[in-house]
Amino acid sequence: MDEVGRGTTVTDGLAIAYATLHHLVTANRCRALFATHFHELADMLGYPNQRQNNFGNVEFFCTDVDETDDDRFAYQYRVRPGVNRDSHGLKVAQLAGMPTAAVNVAKDTLALLKAAESRRTKNGH
């Protein structure tokens, strides 16, 4: 089901991810590896105390990225328990050849977006 949410809003994609996981757990009742970039889904399921909801047999695993001093990175091909809330989209864009000036604009924009989100969270919105 890769890219089912492509072209949707973030909230549509999150709703689709939740509904998919819900169906796998409640209707299919199967073992599955469900990968998503919606870390909010883990929050909806009560991570890290996921045993306190209807998805008690869902476990959370993630991978890590090793960063080097020369601004490069490599994905680790090991999973560990947990949720990785870091995105590496800017690194991928850089690796794909996005011009440095554009990557720098993206970094500045991301910093502004994170600051705005932090203020909203701090103010209870």
Tab-separated table of N, CA and C in Angstrom:
chain	number	residue	atom	x	y	z
A	1	MET	N	0.819	-1.202	0.000
A	1	MET	CA	0.000	0.000	0.000
A	1	MET	C	0.853	1.253	0.000
A	2	ASP	N	2.029	1.164	-0.505
A	2	ASP	CA	2.930	2.307	-0.509
A	2	ASP	C	2.302	3.479	-1.255
A	3	GLU	N	2.426	4.646	-0.690
A	3	GLU	CA	2.003	5.910	-1.297
A	3	GLU	C	0.491	6.054	-1.461
A	4	VAL	N	-0.293	5.336	-0.633
A	4	VAL	CA	-1.752	5.460	-0.708
A	4	VAL	C	-2.183	6.898	-0.458
A	5	GLY	N	-1.504	7.589	0.437
A	5	GLY	CA	-1.894	8.955	0.763
A	5	GLY	C	-1.300	10.020	-0.138
A	6	ARG	N	-0.588	9.633	-1.184
A	6	ARG	CA	0.047	10.622	-2.060
A	6	ARG	C	-1.005	11.562	-2.637
A	7	GLY	N	-0.718	12.837	-2.581
A	7	GLY	CA	-1.616	13.837	-3.138
A	7	GLY	C	-2.696	14.272	-2.161
A	8	THR	N	-2.651	13.780	-0.943
A	8	THR	CA	-3.652	14.159	0.047
A	8	THR	C	-3.067	15.212	0.986
A	9	THR	N	-3.923	15.752	1.815
A	9	THR	CA	-3.432	16.626	2.885
A	9	THR	C	-2.815	15.748	3.961
A	10	VAL	N	-2.096	16.353	4.872
A	10	VAL	CA	-1.495	15.600	5.975
A	10	VAL	C	-2.583	14.906	6.787
A	11	THR	N	-3.676	15.612	7.058
A	11	THR	CA	-4.739	15.003	7.865
A	11	THR	C	-5.426	13.868	7.122
A	12	ASP	N	-5.618	13.997	5.815
A	12	ASP	CA	-6.184	12.887	5.031
A	12	ASP	C	-5.258	11.681	5.082
A	13	GLY	N	-3.976	11.923	4.885
A	13	GLY	CA	-3.003	10.832	4.913
A	13	GLY	C	-2.962	10.150	6.271
A	14	LEU	N	-3.022	10.929	7.332
A	14	LEU	CA	-3.020	10.369	8.680
A	14	LEU	C	-4.283	9.543	8.915
A	15	ALA	N	-5.422	10.042	8.453
A	15	ALA	CA	-6.674	9.291	8.592
A	15	ALA	C	-6.621	7.978	7.820
A	16	ILE	N	-6.039	8.007	6.629
A	16	ILE	CA	-5.904	6.783	5.828
A	16	ILE	C	-4.970	5.799	6.527
A	17	ALA	N	-3.863	6.290	7.070
A	17	ALA	CA	-2.920	5.419	7.775
A	17	ALA	C	-3.589	4.783	8.990
A	18	TYR	N	-4.340	5.570	9.760
A	18	TYR	CA	-5.027	5.048	10.936
A	18	TYR	C	-6.059	3.993	10.526
A	19	ALA	N	-6.859	4.297	9.517
A	19	ALA	CA	-7.889	3.359	9.065
A	19	ALA	C	-7.273	2.060	8.551
A	20	THR	N	-6.157	2.168	7.865
A	20	THR	CA	-5.473	0.973	7.351
A	20	THR	C	-4.988	0.107	8.499
A	21	LEU	N	-4.329	0.717	9.457
A	21	LEU	CA	-3.840	-0.035	10.609
A	21	LEU	C	-5.011	-0.630	11.399
A	22	HIS	N	-6.055	0.152	11.573
A	22	HIS	CA	-7.254	-0.333	12.273
A	22	HIS	C	-7.818	-1.576	11.586
A	23	HIS	N	-7.907	-1.533	10.268
A	23	HIS	CA	-8.439	-2.672	9.515
A	23	HIS	C	-7.535	-3.901	9.649
A	24	LEU	N	-6.232	-3.686	9.564
A	24	LEU	CA	-5.306	-4.815	9.703
A	24	LEU	C	-5.438	-5.477	11.071
A	25	VAL	N	-5.611	-4.660	12.117
A	25	VAL	CA	-5.686	-5.187	13.477
A	25	VAL	C	-7.048	-5.811	13.764
A	26	THR	N	-8.125	-5.135	13.366
A	26	THR	CA	-9.453	-5.592	13.771
A	26	THR	C	-10.130	-6.525	12.779
A	27	ALA	N	-9.929	-6.318	11.488
A	27	ALA	CA	-10.607	-7.153	10.488
A	27	ALA	C	-9.721	-8.301	10.021
A	28	ASN	N	-8.525	-7.978	9.572
A	28	ASN	CA	-7.622	-9.023	9.076
A	28	ASN	C	-7.029	-9.852	10.211
A	29	ARG	N	-6.777	-9.188	11.347
A	29	ARG	CA	-6.181	-9.832	12.519
A	29	ARG	C	-4.915	-10.607	12.130
A	30	CYS	N	-4.092	-9.948	11.346
A	30	CYS	CA	-2.905	-10.610	10.825
A	30	CYS	C	-1.642	-9.947	11.354
A	31	ARG	N	-0.542	-10.634	11.149
A	31	ARG	CA	0.755	-10.015	11.406
A	31	ARG	C	1.085	-9.163	10.197
A	32	ALA	N	1.612	-8.001	10.447
A	32	ALA	CA	1.939	-7.108	9.342
A	32	ALA	C	3.061	-6.184	9.758
A	33	LEU	N	3.814	-5.751	8.785
A	33	LEU	CA	4.800	-4.699	8.983
A	33	LEU	C	4.193	-3.460	8.339
A	34	PHE	N	3.903	-2.480	9.146
A	34	PHE	CA	3.209	-1.274	8.692
A	34	PHE	C	4.159	-0.105	8.858
A	35	ALA	N	4.651	0.434	7.765
A	35	ALA	CA	5.594	1.549	7.825
A	35	ALA	C	4.882	2.843	7.428
A	36	THR	N	5.133	3.888	8.178
A	36	THR	CA	4.528	5.183	7.869
A	36	THR	C	5.455	6.293	8.328
A	37	HIS	N	5.350	7.438	7.670
A	37	HIS	CA	6.095	8.605	8.140
A	37	HIS	C	5.223	9.465	9.052
A	38	PHE	N	4.005	9.021	9.339
A	38	PHE	CA	3.110	9.757	10.222
A	38	PHE	C	3.384	9.375	11.672
A	39	HIS	N	4.369	10.040	12.299
A	39	HIS	CA	4.637	9.704	13.699
A	39	HIS	C	3.463	10.083	14.594
A	40	GLU	N	2.565	10.938	14.086
A	40	GLU	CA	1.360	11.262	14.839
A	40	GLU	C	0.497	10.022	15.064
A	41	LEU	N	0.610	9.049	14.174
A	41	LEU	CA	-0.131	7.805	14.334
A	41	LEU	C	0.282	7.104	15.628
A	42	ALA	N	1.558	7.124	15.937
A	42	ALA	CA	2.031	6.544	17.196
A	42	ALA	C	1.421	7.284	18.375
A	43	ASP	N	1.310	8.605	18.265
A	43	ASP	CA	0.686	9.391	19.330
A	43	ASP	C	-0.786	9.005	19.487
A	44	MET	N	-1.489	8.821	18.384
A	44	MET	CA	-2.899	8.437	18.429
A	44	MET	C	-3.083	7.078	19.109
A	45	LEU	N	-2.097	6.219	18.991
A	45	LEU	CA	-2.178	4.883	19.576
A	45	LEU	C	-1.595	4.843	20.982
A	46	GLY	N	-1.209	5.995	21.491
A	46	GLY	CA	-0.765	6.082	22.872
A	46	GLY	C	0.685	5.740	23.114
A	47	TYR	N	1.534	5.789	22.082
A	47	TYR	CA	2.951	5.499	22.274
A	47	TYR	C	3.512	6.466	23.296
A	48	PRO	N	4.287	6.086	24.255
A	48	PRO	CA	4.902	4.771	24.441
A	48	PRO	C	4.079	3.817	25.295
A	49	ASN	N	2.895	4.214	25.728
A	49	ASN	CA	2.067	3.355	26.580
A	49	ASN	C	0.972	2.681	25.760
A	50	GLN	N	1.352	2.120	24.601
A	50	GLN	CA	0.367	1.585	23.678
A	50	GLN	C	-0.455	0.433	24.243
A	51	ARG	N	-0.053	-0.157	25.320
A	51	ARG	CA	-0.809	-1.266	25.906
A	51	ARG	C	-2.130	-0.786	26.511
A	52	GLN	N	-2.346	0.517	26.569
A	52	GLN	CA	-3.542	1.068	27.194
A	52	GLN	C	-4.622	1.410	26.175
A	53	ASN	N	-4.606	0.810	24.983
A	53	ASN	CA	-5.626	1.116	23.992
A	53	ASN	C	-6.063	-0.156	23.271
A	54	ASN	N	-6.931	-0.016	22.291
A	54	ASN	CA	-7.455	-1.162	21.552
A	54	ASN	C	-6.440	-1.790	20.615
A	55	PHE	N	-5.305	-1.178	20.447
A	55	PHE	CA	-4.262	-1.683	19.567
A	55	PHE	C	-3.130	-2.279	20.394
A	56	GLY	N	-3.450	-2.971	21.456
A	56	GLY	CA	-2.468	-3.477	22.403
A	56	GLY	C	-1.408	-4.378	21.820
A	57	ASN	N	-1.688	-5.035	20.704
A	57	ASN	CA	-0.679	-5.914	20.141
A	57	ASN	C	0.122	-5.246	19.023
A	58	VAL	N	0.022	-3.939	18.913
A	58	VAL	CA	0.830	-3.182	17.962
A	58	VAL	C	2.104	-2.763	18.674
A	59	GLU	N	3.227	-3.011	18.048
A	59	GLU	CA	4.513	-2.593	18.607
A	59	GLU	C	5.166	-1.604	17.660
A	60	PHE	N	6.028	-0.774	18.193
A	60	PHE	CA	6.647	0.295	17.421
A	60	PHE	C	8.142	0.052	17.272
A	61	PHE	N	8.607	0.144	16.039
A	61	PHE	CA	10.023	-0.011	15.722
A	61	PHE	C	10.403	1.066	14.722
A	62	CYS	N	11.666	1.387	14.690
A	62	CYS	CA	12.139	2.396	13.742
A	62	CYS	C	13.576	2.093	13.346
A	63	THR	N	14.053	2.840	12.391
A	63	THR	CA	15.451	2.763	11.977
A	63	THR	C	16.114	4.085	12.328
A	64	ASP	N	17.406	4.107	12.264
A	64	ASP	CA	18.165	5.325	12.533
A	64	ASP	C	18.991	5.698	11.314
A	65	VAL	N	19.538	6.886	11.378
A	65	VAL	CA	20.409	7.394	10.326
A	65	VAL	C	21.719	7.805	10.968
A	66	ASP	N	22.818	7.369	10.385
A	66	ASP	CA	24.141	7.804	10.842
A	66	ASP	C	24.545	9.027	10.034
A	67	GLU	N	24.874	10.097	10.741
A	67	GLU	CA	25.326	11.319	10.072
A	67	GLU	C	26.827	11.453	10.237
A	68	THR	N	27.487	11.960	9.212
A	68	THR	CA	28.930	12.128	9.242
A	68	THR	C	29.271	13.614	9.321
A	69	ASP	N	30.505	13.902	9.618
A	69	ASP	CA	30.948	15.292	9.743
A	69	ASP	C	30.886	16.042	8.416
A	70	ASP	N	30.967	15.328	7.300
A	70	ASP	CA	30.958	15.998	5.994
A	70	ASP	C	29.538	16.160	5.454
A	71	ASP	N	28.537	16.186	6.343
A	71	ASP	CA	27.135	16.438	6.008
A	71	ASP	C	26.526	15.344	5.133
A	72	ARG	N	27.023	14.139	5.286
A	72	ARG	CA	26.450	12.984	4.589
A	72	ARG	C	25.742	12.109	5.619
A	73	PHE	N	25.012	11.124	5.129
A	73	PHE	CA	24.301	10.238	6.031
A	73	PHE	C	24.145	8.869	5.388
A	74	ALA	N	23.858	7.907	6.213
A	74	ALA	CA	23.607	6.542	5.737
A	74	ALA	C	22.517	5.942	6.616
A	75	TYR	N	21.553	5.305	5.981
A	75	TYR	CA	20.500	4.637	6.742
A	75	TYR	C	21.053	3.365	7.360
A	76	GLN	N	20.710	3.142	8.602
A	76	GLN	CA	21.045	1.866	9.229
A	76	GLN	C	19.977	0.868	8.812
A	77	TYR	N	20.369	-0.315	8.517
A	77	TYR	CA	19.401	-1.333	8.102
A	77	TYR	C	19.097	-2.272	9.253
A	78	ARG	N	18.947	-1.689	10.428
A	78	ARG	CA	18.537	-2.419	11.630
A	78	ARG	C	17.337	-1.691	12.202
A	79	VAL	N	16.441	-2.450	12.773
A	79	VAL	CA	15.314	-1.820	13.458
A	79	VAL	C	15.527	-1.917	14.959
A	80	ARG	N	14.970	-0.963	15.655
A	80	ARG	CA	15.042	-0.949	17.112
A	80	ARG	C	13.671	-0.535	17.630
A	81	PRO	N	13.347	-0.907	18.857
A	81	PRO	CA	12.075	-0.465	19.422
A	81	PRO	C	12.036	1.055	19.502
A	82	GLY	N	10.885	1.635	19.207
A	82	GLY	CA	10.726	3.078	19.335
A	82	GLY	C	10.079	3.715	18.127
A	83	VAL	N	10.038	5.031	18.156
A	83	VAL	CA	9.493	5.853	17.083
A	83	VAL	C	10.540	6.891	16.733
A	84	ASN	N	10.881	7.008	15.475
A	84	ASN	CA	11.834	8.015	15.034
A	84	ASN	C	11.050	9.227	14.556
A	85	ARG	N	11.180	10.314	15.273
A	85	ARG	CA	10.415	11.513	14.938
A	85	ARG	C	11.199	12.471	14.043
A	86	ASP	N	12.406	12.091	13.683
A	86	ASP	CA	13.217	12.936	12.810
A	86	ASP	C	12.952	12.598	11.352
A	87	SER	N	12.833	13.630	10.559
A	87	SER	CA	12.710	13.449	9.116
A	87	SER	C	14.071	13.734	8.493
A	88	HIS	N	14.367	13.020	7.464
A	88	HIS	CA	15.638	13.235	6.781
A	88	HIS	C	15.403	13.698	5.348
A	89	GLY	N	14.238	14.311	5.137
A	89	GLY	CA	13.858	14.765	3.806
A	89	GLY	C	14.845	15.749	3.198
A	90	LEU	N	15.375	16.656	4.014
A	90	LEU	CA	16.323	17.630	3.469
A	90	LEU	C	17.621	16.959	3.049
A	91	LYS	N	18.032	15.950	3.802
A	91	LYS	CA	19.244	15.218	3.425
A	91	LYS	C	19.015	14.456	2.117
A	92	VAL	N	17.833	13.874	1.982
A	92	VAL	CA	17.505	13.147	0.758
A	92	VAL	C	17.461	14.113	-0.427
A	93	ALA	N	16.880	15.304	-0.213
A	93	ALA	CA	16.838	16.307	-1.281
A	93	ALA	C	18.245	16.704	-1.713
A	94	GLN	N	19.122	16.875	-0.734
A	94	GLN	CA	20.506	17.228	-1.029
A	94	GLN	C	21.185	16.095	-1.794
A	95	LEU	N	20.971	14.868	-1.343
A	95	LEU	CA	21.551	13.706	-2.007
A	95	LEU	C	21.037	13.569	-3.441
A	96	ALA	N	19.783	13.976	-3.649
A	96	ALA	CA	19.179	13.882	-4.981
A	96	ALA	C	19.664	14.980	-5.923
A	97	GLY	N	20.452	15.926	-5.390
A	97	GLY	CA	21.018	16.959	-6.246
A	97	GLY	C	20.306	18.297	-6.199
A	98	MET	N	19.421	18.497	-5.222
A	98	MET	CA	18.773	19.801	-5.087
A	98	MET	C	19.861	20.845	-4.835
A	99	PRO	N	19.794	21.985	-5.519
A	99	PRO	CA	20.835	23.011	-5.349
A	99	PRO	C	20.986	23.426	-3.882
A	100	THR	N	22.213	23.669	-3.466
A	100	THR	CA	22.516	24.033	-2.090
A	100	THR	C	21.704	25.238	-1.639
A	101	ALA	N	21.550	26.235	-2.503
A	101	ALA	CA	20.776	27.433	-2.143
A	101	ALA	C	19.327	27.060	-1.824
A	102	ALA	N	18.747	26.161	-2.596
A	102	ALA	CA	17.362	25.743	-2.357
A	102	ALA	C	17.264	24.922	-1.069
A	103	VAL	N	18.245	24.067	-0.813
A	103	VAL	CA	18.261	23.291	0.439
A	103	VAL	C	18.353	24.238	1.627
A	104	ASN	N	19.158	25.287	1.510
A	104	ASN	CA	19.285	26.258	2.597
A	104	ASN	C	17.970	26.997	2.850
A	105	VAL	N	17.243	27.341	1.786
A	105	VAL	CA	15.924	27.971	1.950
A	105	VAL	C	14.984	26.993	2.656
A	106	ALA	N	15.035	25.723	2.261
A	106	ALA	CA	14.196	24.709	2.894
A	106	ALA	C	14.543	24.563	4.377
A	107	LYS	N	15.831	24.587	4.713
A	107	LYS	CA	16.247	24.498	6.120
A	107	LYS	C	15.711	25.677	6.916
A	108	ASP	N	15.824	26.886	6.366
A	108	ASP	CA	15.322	28.074	7.054
A	108	ASP	C	13.804	27.997	7.231
A	109	THR	N	13.109	27.564	6.193
A	109	THR	CA	11.659	27.434	6.252
A	109	THR	C	11.251	26.402	7.286
A	110	LEU	N	11.961	25.277	7.315
A	110	LEU	CA	11.669	24.235	8.295
A	110	LEU	C	11.861	24.754	9.719
A	111	ALA	N	12.900	25.523	9.930
A	111	ALA	CA	13.136	26.095	11.262
A	111	ALA	C	11.981	27.016	11.660
A	112	LEU	N	11.483	27.826	10.728
A	112	LEU	CA	10.345	28.701	11.013
A	112	LEU	C	9.089	27.889	11.321
A	113	LEU	N	8.844	26.842	10.551
A	113	LEU	CA	7.666	25.997	10.768
A	113	LEU	C	7.735	25.297	12.124
A	114	LYS	N	8.912	24.797	12.472
A	114	LYS	CA	9.068	24.133	13.772
A	114	LYS	C	8.880	25.114	14.922
A	115	ALA	N	9.382	26.335	14.760
A	115	ALA	CA	9.215	27.348	15.804
A	115	ALA	C	7.740	27.700	15.963
A	116	ALA	N	7.019	27.833	14.858
A	116	ALA	CA	5.589	28.140	14.921
A	116	ALA	C	4.830	26.995	15.586
A	117	GLU	N	5.170	25.757	15.250
A	117	GLU	CA	4.527	24.588	15.855
A	117	GLU	C	4.815	24.544	17.349
A	118	SER	N	6.032	24.860	17.727
A	118	SER	CA	6.412	24.876	19.140
A	118	SER	C	5.596	25.916	19.903
A	119	ARG	N	5.419	27.087	19.300
A	119	ARG	CA	4.618	28.137	19.941
A	119	ARG	C	3.159	27.701	20.083
A	120	ARG	N	2.603	27.064	19.043
A	120	ARG	CA	1.218	26.578	19.110
A	120	ARG	C	1.065	25.544	20.211
A	121	THR	N	2.011	24.625	20.290
A	121	THR	CA	1.960	23.582	21.312
A	121	THR	C	2.083	24.189	22.711
A	122	LYS	N	2.984	25.151	22.836
A	122	LYS	CA	3.210	25.799	24.128
A	122	LYS	C	1.966	26.562	24.580
A	123	ASN	N	1.233	27.147	23.626
A	123	ASN	CA	0.037	27.923	23.947
A	123	ASN	C	-1.230	27.065	24.004
A	124	GLY	N	-1.076	25.761	23.807
A	124	GLY	CA	-2.215	24.854	23.923
A	124	GLY	C	-3.127	24.820	22.725
A	125	HIS	N	-2.647	25.174	21.551
A	125	HIS	CA	-3.477	25.146	20.332
A	125	HIS	C	-3.140	23.946	19.492
